[in-house]
Short mmCIF file of C-alpha atoms and ligand atoms in Angstrom, two decimals:
data_model
loop_
_atom_site.label_atom_id
_atom_site.label_comp_id
_atom_site.label_asym_id
_atom_site.label_seq_id
_atom_site.Cartn_x
_atom_site.Cartn_y
_atom_site.Cartn_z
CA MET A 1 274.23 16.72 160.00
CA ALA A 2 273.12 17.19 163.61
CA ASN A 3 275.16 15.31 166.50
CA GLY A 4 271.90 14.09 168.57
CA LEU A 5 270.16 12.87 164.98
CA ASP A 6 267.08 15.93 165.60
CA ASP A 7 265.01 15.11 162.92
CA VAL A 8 265.66 12.18 161.77
CA VAL A 9 263.48 9.84 161.13
CA ALA A 10 265.07 6.38 161.87
CA ALA A 11 261.96 3.73 162.13
CA ASP A 12 258.61 3.22 160.96
CA THR A 13 256.10 2.43 163.72
CA VAL A 14 252.90 1.63 164.85
CA LEU A 15 253.29 1.28 168.58
CA SER A 16 253.58 5.13 169.55
CA ASP A 17 253.43 8.78 168.40
CA VAL A 18 254.65 11.37 170.54
CA ASP A 19 253.29 14.98 168.94
CA GLY A 20 256.06 17.10 170.51
CA ALA A 21 253.87 20.20 169.12
CA GLY A 22 250.22 19.57 170.61
CA GLY A 23 251.60 17.76 173.54
CA HIS A 24 250.23 14.47 172.48
CA LEU A 25 251.59 10.82 173.57
CA THR A 26 249.65 8.61 171.26
CA ILE A 27 250.17 4.98 171.98
CA ARG A 28 249.03 2.30 169.46
CA GLY A 29 245.76 3.92 168.43
CA HIS A 30 244.70 5.36 171.97
CA SER A 31 245.61 8.21 173.72
CA LEU A 32 247.91 8.28 176.59
CA THR A 33 244.94 10.21 178.82
CA ASP A 34 242.37 7.55 177.14
CA LEU A 35 244.81 4.90 178.72
CA ALA A 36 246.12 5.64 181.87
CA GLY A 37 243.93 4.74 185.08
CA ARG A 38 242.18 3.02 182.87
CA TRP A 39 244.11 0.11 181.61
CA ARG A 40 245.96 -1.91 183.83
CA TYR A 41 249.62 -2.41 182.30
CA GLY A 42 249.27 -5.96 181.62
CA GLN A 43 246.58 -5.16 179.23
CA VAL A 44 248.62 -2.38 177.57
CA VAL A 45 251.61 -4.88 177.26
CA HIS A 46 248.70 -7.02 175.61
CA LEU A 47 248.02 -3.80 173.08
CA LEU A 48 252.05 -3.83 172.53
CA PHE A 49 252.72 -6.95 171.81
CA ASP A 50 249.86 -7.73 169.74
CA GLY A 51 250.93 -9.13 166.22
CA PHE A 52 254.65 -9.40 167.26
CA PHE A 53 254.21 -12.96 168.85
CA THR A 54 252.25 -15.78 167.25
CA ASP A 55 251.22 -17.32 170.25
CA LEU A 56 249.96 -14.26 171.86
CA PRO A 57 246.96 -15.34 174.72
CA GLY A 58 243.70 -13.12 175.33
CA ASP A 59 244.45 -10.60 177.68
CA ALA A 60 243.82 -12.06 181.15
CA GLU A 61 245.94 -14.94 179.87
CA LEU A 62 248.84 -12.76 179.28
CA GLU A 63 248.59 -11.26 182.81
CA LYS A 64 248.07 -14.60 184.31
CA ALA A 65 251.06 -15.48 182.52
CA ILE A 66 253.26 -12.53 183.13
CA GLY A 67 252.13 -13.16 187.07
CA ASP A 68 254.32 -16.98 186.36
CA ALA A 69 257.42 -15.01 185.15
CA ARG A 70 257.52 -13.25 188.14
CA VAL A 71 257.75 -16.34 189.50
CA GLU A 72 259.84 -18.17 187.48
CA VAL A 73 262.32 -15.11 187.33
CA PHE A 74 262.67 -15.09 191.35
CA ASP A 75 263.34 -18.99 191.38
CA ARG A 76 266.00 -18.97 188.55
CA LEU A 77 267.65 -15.58 189.79
CA GLN A 78 267.07 -15.81 193.39
CA PRO A 79 270.35 -17.89 194.17
CA MET A 80 272.18 -15.09 192.62
CA LEU A 81 270.66 -11.75 194.21
CA ALA A 82 273.42 -11.91 197.23
CA GLU A 83 276.15 -11.78 194.63
CA LEU A 84 274.28 -8.86 192.65
CA ALA A 85 273.40 -6.95 195.15
CA PRO A 86 276.69 -4.94 196.05
CA LEU A 87 276.35 -2.82 193.35
CA ASP A 88 274.01 -0.20 192.73
CA ILE A 89 270.39 -0.87 191.95
CA TYR A 90 270.62 -0.18 188.85
CA SER A 91 273.64 -1.86 187.47
CA SER A 92 272.51 -5.27 189.60
CA MET A 93 268.92 -5.19 188.05
CA ARG A 94 270.62 -5.10 184.51
CA ALA A 95 273.13 -7.82 186.13
CA GLY A 96 270.47 -9.99 186.76
CA ILE A 97 268.67 -9.31 183.33
CA ALA A 98 271.69 -10.61 181.01
CA LEU A 99 271.46 -14.12 183.30
CA LEU A 100 268.29 -14.54 181.61
CA PRO A 101 267.84 -16.99 178.32
CA ASP A 102 268.15 -15.02 175.00
CA GLY A 103 265.56 -16.19 172.62
CA ASP A 104 262.89 -14.28 170.44
CA ALA A 105 260.00 -15.88 171.66
CA LEU A 106 256.81 -14.78 174.12
CA ALA A 107 258.37 -16.81 177.33
CA ASP A 108 261.56 -14.56 176.59
CA ALA A 109 259.46 -11.40 176.28
CA LEU A 110 257.10 -12.73 179.86
CA ARG A 111 260.16 -12.85 181.35
CA LEU A 112 262.33 -9.44 180.89
CA ILE A 113 258.57 -8.04 181.58
CA ALA A 114 258.79 -9.93 184.94
CA ALA A 115 262.31 -9.03 185.92
CA PRO A 116 262.47 -5.51 186.78
CA ALA A 117 259.05 -5.61 188.72
CA VAL A 118 260.70 -9.02 190.62
CA LEU A 119 264.28 -7.83 190.75
CA THR A 120 264.12 -4.09 192.43
CA PRO A 121 262.16 -4.95 195.29
CA ALA A 122 264.51 -7.86 196.04
CA LEU A 123 267.46 -6.36 195.96
CA LEU A 124 266.13 -3.20 197.67
CA ARG A 125 265.31 -5.61 200.54
CA LEU A 126 268.84 -7.12 200.54
CA GLY A 127 270.33 -3.85 200.84
CA ARG A 128 268.36 -3.37 203.57
CA GLY A 129 269.28 -6.66 205.31
CA GLU A 130 265.64 -7.92 204.50
CA LYS A 131 264.84 -11.18 203.13
CA PRO A 132 263.62 -10.78 199.74
CA LEU A 133 259.28 -11.64 199.35
CA PRO A 134 258.62 -14.12 196.41
CA PRO A 135 255.93 -12.95 193.64
CA ASP A 136 252.31 -13.87 194.07
CA GLY A 137 251.78 -15.00 190.54
CA ARG A 138 248.17 -14.35 190.94
CA ALA A 139 248.31 -10.47 192.02
CA ASP A 140 248.21 -7.76 190.25
CA HIS A 141 251.74 -6.76 188.37
CA ALA A 142 252.06 -3.03 190.02
CA GLY A 143 250.88 -4.42 193.00
CA ASP A 144 253.00 -7.12 193.53
CA MET A 145 256.03 -5.17 192.56
CA LEU A 146 254.69 -2.72 195.74
CA ARG A 147 254.12 -6.02 198.21
CA MET A 148 257.52 -7.66 197.31
CA LEU A 149 259.24 -4.34 198.65
CA GLY A 150 256.81 -3.85 201.58
CA GLY A 151 255.38 -6.74 202.12
CA THR A 152 251.75 -5.18 201.95
CA ALA A 153 250.42 -2.79 199.30
CA SER A 154 247.44 -0.59 199.36
CA PRO A 155 245.01 -0.37 196.27
CA ALA A 156 245.49 2.95 196.13
CA LEU A 157 249.18 2.42 195.72
CA GLY A 158 249.10 0.02 193.52
CA LYS A 159 246.67 1.91 191.17
CA ALA A 160 248.95 4.32 191.63
CA LEU A 161 251.94 2.68 190.00
CA ASP A 162 249.93 0.96 187.38
CA THR A 163 248.95 4.11 185.93
CA TYR A 164 252.99 4.94 186.22
CA LEU A 165 253.69 1.87 184.31
CA VAL A 166 251.17 2.70 181.55
CA THR A 167 252.42 5.94 181.47
CA VAL A 168 255.98 5.10 180.58
CA CYS A 169 255.52 2.38 178.80
CA ASP A 170 256.03 3.65 175.29
CA HIS A 171 257.44 6.95 173.82
CA GLY A 172 258.30 6.77 170.45
CA LEU A 173 261.90 6.47 168.95
CA ASN A 174 263.48 7.82 172.88
CA ALA A 175 267.20 6.77 173.21
CA SER A 176 267.03 3.60 174.88
CA THR A 177 264.44 2.47 172.21
CA PHE A 178 266.24 3.38 169.69
CA ALA A 179 269.40 1.48 171.13
CA THR A 180 267.01 -1.86 171.35
CA ARG A 181 266.03 -1.24 167.71
CA VAL A 182 269.22 -1.03 166.88
CA VAL A 183 270.93 -4.42 169.03
CA ALA A 184 267.46 -6.02 167.38
CA SER A 185 268.31 -5.21 163.91
CA THR A 186 271.35 -7.56 164.36
CA GLN A 187 268.95 -10.07 164.83
CA ALA A 188 270.26 -10.63 168.34
CA GLY A 189 267.77 -11.71 171.24
CA LEU A 190 265.60 -10.12 173.36
CA THR A 191 267.82 -9.80 176.31
CA SER A 192 270.69 -8.50 174.68
CA ALA A 193 268.00 -5.33 172.89
CA ILE A 194 266.70 -4.99 176.29
CA LEU A 195 270.41 -4.59 178.06
CA ALA A 196 270.97 -2.13 174.84
CA GLY A 197 267.69 -0.19 176.65
CA LEU A 198 269.07 -0.26 179.68
CA GLY A 199 272.55 1.06 179.30
CA ALA A 200 270.78 4.05 177.19
CA LEU A 201 268.22 4.54 180.03
CA LYS A 202 270.54 4.99 182.92
CA GLY A 203 272.13 8.08 182.06
CA PRO A 204 270.50 11.71 183.33
CA LEU A 205 269.40 12.93 179.74
CA HIS A 206 266.80 10.16 179.59
CA GLY A 207 265.56 7.76 182.38
CA GLY A 208 267.72 8.52 185.22
CA ALA A 209 266.67 12.30 185.34
CA PRO A 210 264.05 11.82 188.39
CA GLY A 211 266.32 10.97 191.26
CA PRO A 212 268.16 14.04 190.86
CA VAL A 213 265.14 15.59 190.87
CA ILE A 214 264.17 14.75 194.52
CA GLU A 215 268.08 16.30 195.30
CA MET A 216 267.04 19.26 194.07
CA LEU A 217 263.86 19.53 195.97
CA ASP A 218 265.73 19.20 199.01
CA ALA A 219 268.68 21.21 198.42
CA ILE A 220 266.10 23.97 196.87
CA GLU A 221 263.75 22.95 200.39
CA ALA A 222 266.98 23.73 202.76
CA SER A 223 268.34 27.06 200.16
CA GLY A 224 264.89 28.50 201.27
CA ASP A 225 264.99 30.50 197.41
CA ALA A 226 263.98 28.21 194.87
CA ALA A 227 264.61 30.78 192.10
CA GLY A 228 268.16 31.71 193.70
CA TRP A 229 268.91 28.02 193.78
CA LEU A 230 267.87 27.57 190.53
CA ARG A 231 269.69 30.55 188.92
CA ASP A 232 272.89 29.64 190.33
CA GLU A 233 271.91 26.00 188.88
CA ILE A 234 272.33 27.29 185.44
CA ALA A 235 274.70 29.95 186.01
CA ARG A 236 277.10 26.68 187.03
CA GLY A 237 276.10 25.34 183.12
CA GLN A 238 273.89 22.72 184.75
CA ARG A 239 270.82 21.43 183.84
CA ILE A 240 267.48 21.68 186.08
CA MET A 241 266.16 17.94 185.91
CA GLY A 242 262.59 17.33 184.91
CA PHE A 243 262.57 19.77 182.58
CA GLY A 244 263.26 20.01 178.94
CA HIS A 245 262.53 17.67 176.18
CA ARG A 246 264.12 16.95 172.71
CA ILE A 247 260.14 16.75 170.78
CA TYR A 248 257.90 18.30 173.63
CA ARG A 249 257.89 22.30 172.74
CA VAL A 250 255.30 22.38 175.20
CA ARG A 251 254.37 20.17 178.56
CA ASP A 252 254.66 16.67 178.32
CA PRO A 253 251.31 15.21 178.78
CA ARG A 254 252.71 12.21 181.04
CA ALA A 255 253.45 15.26 183.40
CA ASP A 256 250.13 16.15 183.80
CA VAL A 257 248.84 12.52 183.92
CA LEU A 258 251.31 11.40 186.52
CA LYS A 259 250.66 14.98 188.62
CA ALA A 260 247.20 13.41 189.11
CA VAL A 261 247.94 10.70 190.12
CA VAL A 262 250.04 12.27 192.81
CA ARG A 263 247.11 14.82 193.74
CA GLN A 264 245.22 12.08 194.32
CA LEU A 265 247.52 10.18 196.58
CA GLY A 266 248.14 13.54 198.19
CA ALA A 267 245.01 14.35 199.33
CA ARG A 268 245.39 15.11 203.76
CA SER A 269 248.63 13.22 203.66
CA ALA A 270 252.24 14.21 203.51
CA THR A 271 252.19 13.72 199.67
CA GLY A 272 250.10 16.43 199.48
CA SER A 273 252.17 19.07 201.12
CA ARG A 274 255.30 17.49 199.07
CA LEU A 275 253.23 18.54 196.25
CA ALA A 276 252.30 21.84 196.88
CA PHE A 277 256.31 22.77 197.62
CA ALA A 278 257.11 21.36 194.26
CA GLU A 279 254.42 23.10 192.30
CA THR A 280 255.75 26.29 193.50
CA VAL A 281 259.53 24.85 192.49
CA GLU A 282 257.78 23.87 188.85
CA GLN A 283 256.52 27.33 188.73
CA ALA A 284 259.91 28.33 190.09
CA ALA A 285 261.99 26.82 187.53
CA LEU A 286 259.32 27.60 184.46
CA GLU A 287 260.00 31.21 185.16
CA VAL A 288 263.87 30.99 185.35
CA LEU A 289 263.95 28.94 182.42
CA ARG A 290 262.09 31.22 180.60
CA VAL A 291 263.88 33.94 181.61
CA GLU A 292 267.74 32.37 181.02
CA LYS A 293 267.23 30.01 178.11
CA PRO A 294 264.70 32.40 176.32
CA GLN A 295 265.63 30.76 172.73
CA ARG A 296 264.24 27.83 173.45
CA SER A 297 260.36 26.62 175.26
CA ILE A 298 261.73 24.42 178.14
CA GLN A 299 258.38 23.03 179.81
CA THR A 300 257.93 20.06 182.52
CA ASN A 301 258.57 16.92 181.16
CA VAL A 302 257.78 13.26 183.21
CA GLU A 303 260.51 12.75 185.32
CA PHE A 304 259.51 15.88 187.40
CA TYR A 305 256.21 14.09 188.69
CA THR A 306 257.83 10.83 188.56
CA ALA A 307 260.05 11.78 191.16
CA LEU A 308 257.23 12.22 193.53
CA LEU A 309 254.63 9.48 192.00
CA LEU A 310 257.32 6.80 192.84
CA GLU A 311 258.60 9.03 196.59
CA ALA A 312 254.71 8.67 197.00
CA ALA A 313 255.01 4.86 196.40
CA GLY A 314 257.72 3.91 198.88
CA PHE A 315 260.47 3.98 196.50
CA PRO A 316 264.11 5.51 197.61
CA LYS A 317 265.06 7.98 194.91
CA GLU A 318 268.31 5.17 193.70
CA ALA A 319 265.59 3.32 192.30
CA PHE A 320 263.71 5.08 190.65
CA SER A 321 265.19 4.17 186.98
CA ASN A 322 264.80 0.45 187.65
CA VAL A 323 261.06 1.24 187.86
CA PHE A 324 260.83 3.38 185.12
CA ALA A 325 262.67 0.13 183.01
CA ALA A 326 259.55 -1.93 184.53
CA GLY A 327 256.98 0.16 182.69
CA ARG A 328 259.32 0.99 179.47
CA VAL A 329 260.62 -3.09 178.89
CA ALA A 330 257.18 -3.43 177.42
CA GLY A 331 257.86 -0.72 174.85
CA TRP A 332 261.31 -2.60 174.00
CA ILE A 333 260.45 -5.68 173.63
CA ALA A 334 257.62 -4.42 170.71
CA HIS A 335 260.25 -2.13 169.40
CA ALA A 336 262.74 -5.10 168.96
CA ARG A 337 260.26 -7.39 167.22
CA GLU A 338 258.52 -5.10 164.93
CA GLN A 339 262.87 -3.89 164.43
CA GLN A 340 263.56 -7.32 163.69
CA ALA A 341 260.57 -8.21 161.27
CA THR A 342 262.04 -5.54 159.08
CA GLY A 343 264.98 -7.95 158.51
CA ARG A 344 267.17 -4.49 158.20
CA LEU A 345 270.34 -3.99 159.83
CA ILE A 346 270.12 -0.26 161.53
CA ARG A 347 274.38 0.77 159.56
CA PRO A 348 274.38 4.40 159.31
CA GLN A 349 277.18 6.72 158.67
CA SER A 350 279.94 8.63 159.78
CA ARG A 351 281.56 11.31 158.59
CA TYR A 352 285.60 10.87 158.62
CA VAL A 353 286.90 14.10 160.30
CA GLY A 354 290.56 13.02 161.59
CA PRO A 355 293.50 13.37 160.06
CA VAL A 356 294.64 11.92 156.74
CA PRO A 357 297.32 9.09 156.40
CA ASP A 358 300.57 10.33 154.76
CA LEU A 359 300.43 8.99 151.48
CA VAL A 360 303.57 9.99 150.14
CA ALA A 361 306.03 6.84 149.47
N1 ACO B 1 267.72 22.87 182.43
C1 ACO B 1 268.60 24.07 181.64
N2 ACO B 1 268.77 23.92 180.78
C2 ACO B 1 268.39 23.43 180.04
C3 ACO B 1 267.25 22.16 179.99
C4 ACO B 1 267.59 21.77 181.28
N3 ACO B 1 266.51 21.18 182.03
N4 ACO B 1 267.52 21.75 179.23
C5 ACO B 1 267.77 22.04 177.80
N5 ACO B 1 268.69 23.15 178.32
C6 ACO B 1 269.29 24.17 177.36
C7 ACO B 1 270.78 23.60 176.83
O1 ACO B 1 271.41 23.81 178.31
C8 ACO B 1 270.71 24.70 176.10
O2 ACO B 1 270.78 25.70 175.94
P1 ACO B 1 271.91 26.68 175.08
O3 ACO B 1 271.46 26.63 174.19
O4 ACO B 1 272.07 28.29 175.99
O5 ACO B 1 273.52 25.45 175.59
C9 ACO B 1 268.91 24.64 175.40
O6 ACO B 1 268.47 24.70 176.32
C10 ACO B 1 269.35 23.35 174.34
O7 ACO B 1 269.24 22.90 175.09
P2 ACO B 1 269.68 20.95 174.06
O8 ACO B 1 270.39 20.01 174.73
O9 ACO B 1 270.02 21.05 172.73
O10 ACO B 1 268.31 19.97 174.02
P3 ACO B 1 267.99 18.59 173.62
O11 ACO B 1 266.64 18.86 173.11
O12 ACO B 1 269.47 18.37 173.83
O13 ACO B 1 267.60 18.90 175.08
C11 ACO B 1 267.23 17.17 177.44
C12 ACO B 1 266.81 17.41 175.88
C13 ACO B 1 269.08 16.61 177.28
C14 ACO B 1 266.27 16.17 178.01
C15 ACO B 1 267.24 18.71 177.95
O14 ACO B 1 266.12 19.09 178.36
C16 ACO B 1 267.93 17.84 179.75
O15 ACO B 1 268.65 17.81 179.99
N6 ACO B 1 266.98 17.77 180.23
C17 ACO B 1 267.21 17.79 182.40
C18 ACO B 1 267.52 16.41 182.15
C19 ACO B 1 266.17 15.69 182.10
O16 ACO B 1 265.40 15.97 182.53
N7 ACO B 1 266.40 14.53 181.06
C20 ACO B 1 264.77 13.73 181.43
C21 ACO B 1 264.26 13.74 179.51
S1 ACO B 1 262.72 12.89 179.85
C22 ACO B 1 263.03 11.74 179.34
O17 ACO B 1 263.92 11.36 178.98
C23 ACO B 1 262.16 10.25 179.70
#
């Protein structure tokens, strides 16, 4: 038995497929590369939710309903934000989401889609001593998230963030999706299930990696010696953030999608020189990992270029995992509904390896 459940198939799903050998991601019959940059996040939410809610409207109506949900979540949670804000930005977002109703209806799902997008900019603004900006229910989801953060949002950045949300919307039975399905299998409500996903996503081996990617880039820039810095990290038993994956043995296809978005944003701007530096670090890391960890094919994962994209979009590194959650929540909800529909409780066994009781009378 593998401690990490490697190679164990724990669910049938129609939602997404991760081809780790070929480096392909399929989301409900569509290749990621066909969706990213072409479909809006709201349309992908519709794609994932289809068949899991009896009252699902068409995709245009659903996007409007997500806008209405942003307004509702802001109105509902705004009075509590000041109390939540002293926690770290991820924990305060999670605490805000815990205050939402815990049902299984489409309205519950839409509040959960809206919540990370509304809470993250509001909490960031409070943290900087600024008043939170209310959502515009008629605006595009990603563009509105940026506008709530900075007051304005360029169409290019809105499109970049939208592509990011689509890119991370679902990804097989990753740790947070599995955690979500375990809770959903008890027939608890969607908020309970999503809170489990949020807990799992926070860790640096999963969705907590992109913030540390920025710290790594800054430290390498200061050291002036990428390969030496990376070798020292590995010698100290540290992992290189943004590299390696349980399933992919080749490059994570999401890394290429996000890199292309950063490249588009970066032409003639500071993002361009940051990207050029990050590319040299990436090459150095791949070479160091090839030499130091020859037993394993360790390639660039989604988090490396996530860090650059979200930095360019204006999010501080502390909030990167929040933005990841804003995208992944759609997949979590669909998986929770898919699991609930099976009616089957997830309840594996453990093997007892502790001391045996003294049975002598
Ligand atoms: N840096 C250095 N060494 C690594 C890395 C890395 N990024 N990734 C794996 N390894 C090494 C391990 O130390 C181990 O070496 P050892 O055999 O000498 O002890 C070997 O490769 C195998 O490691 P495992 O832990 O078995 O690999 P696993 O499949 O569990 O790793 C994981 C996947 C957890 C993502 C890992 O690659 C990692 O920690 N990466 C860094 C954190 C990161 O980028 N996380 C985001 C992942 S993407 C996502 O979740 C959205």
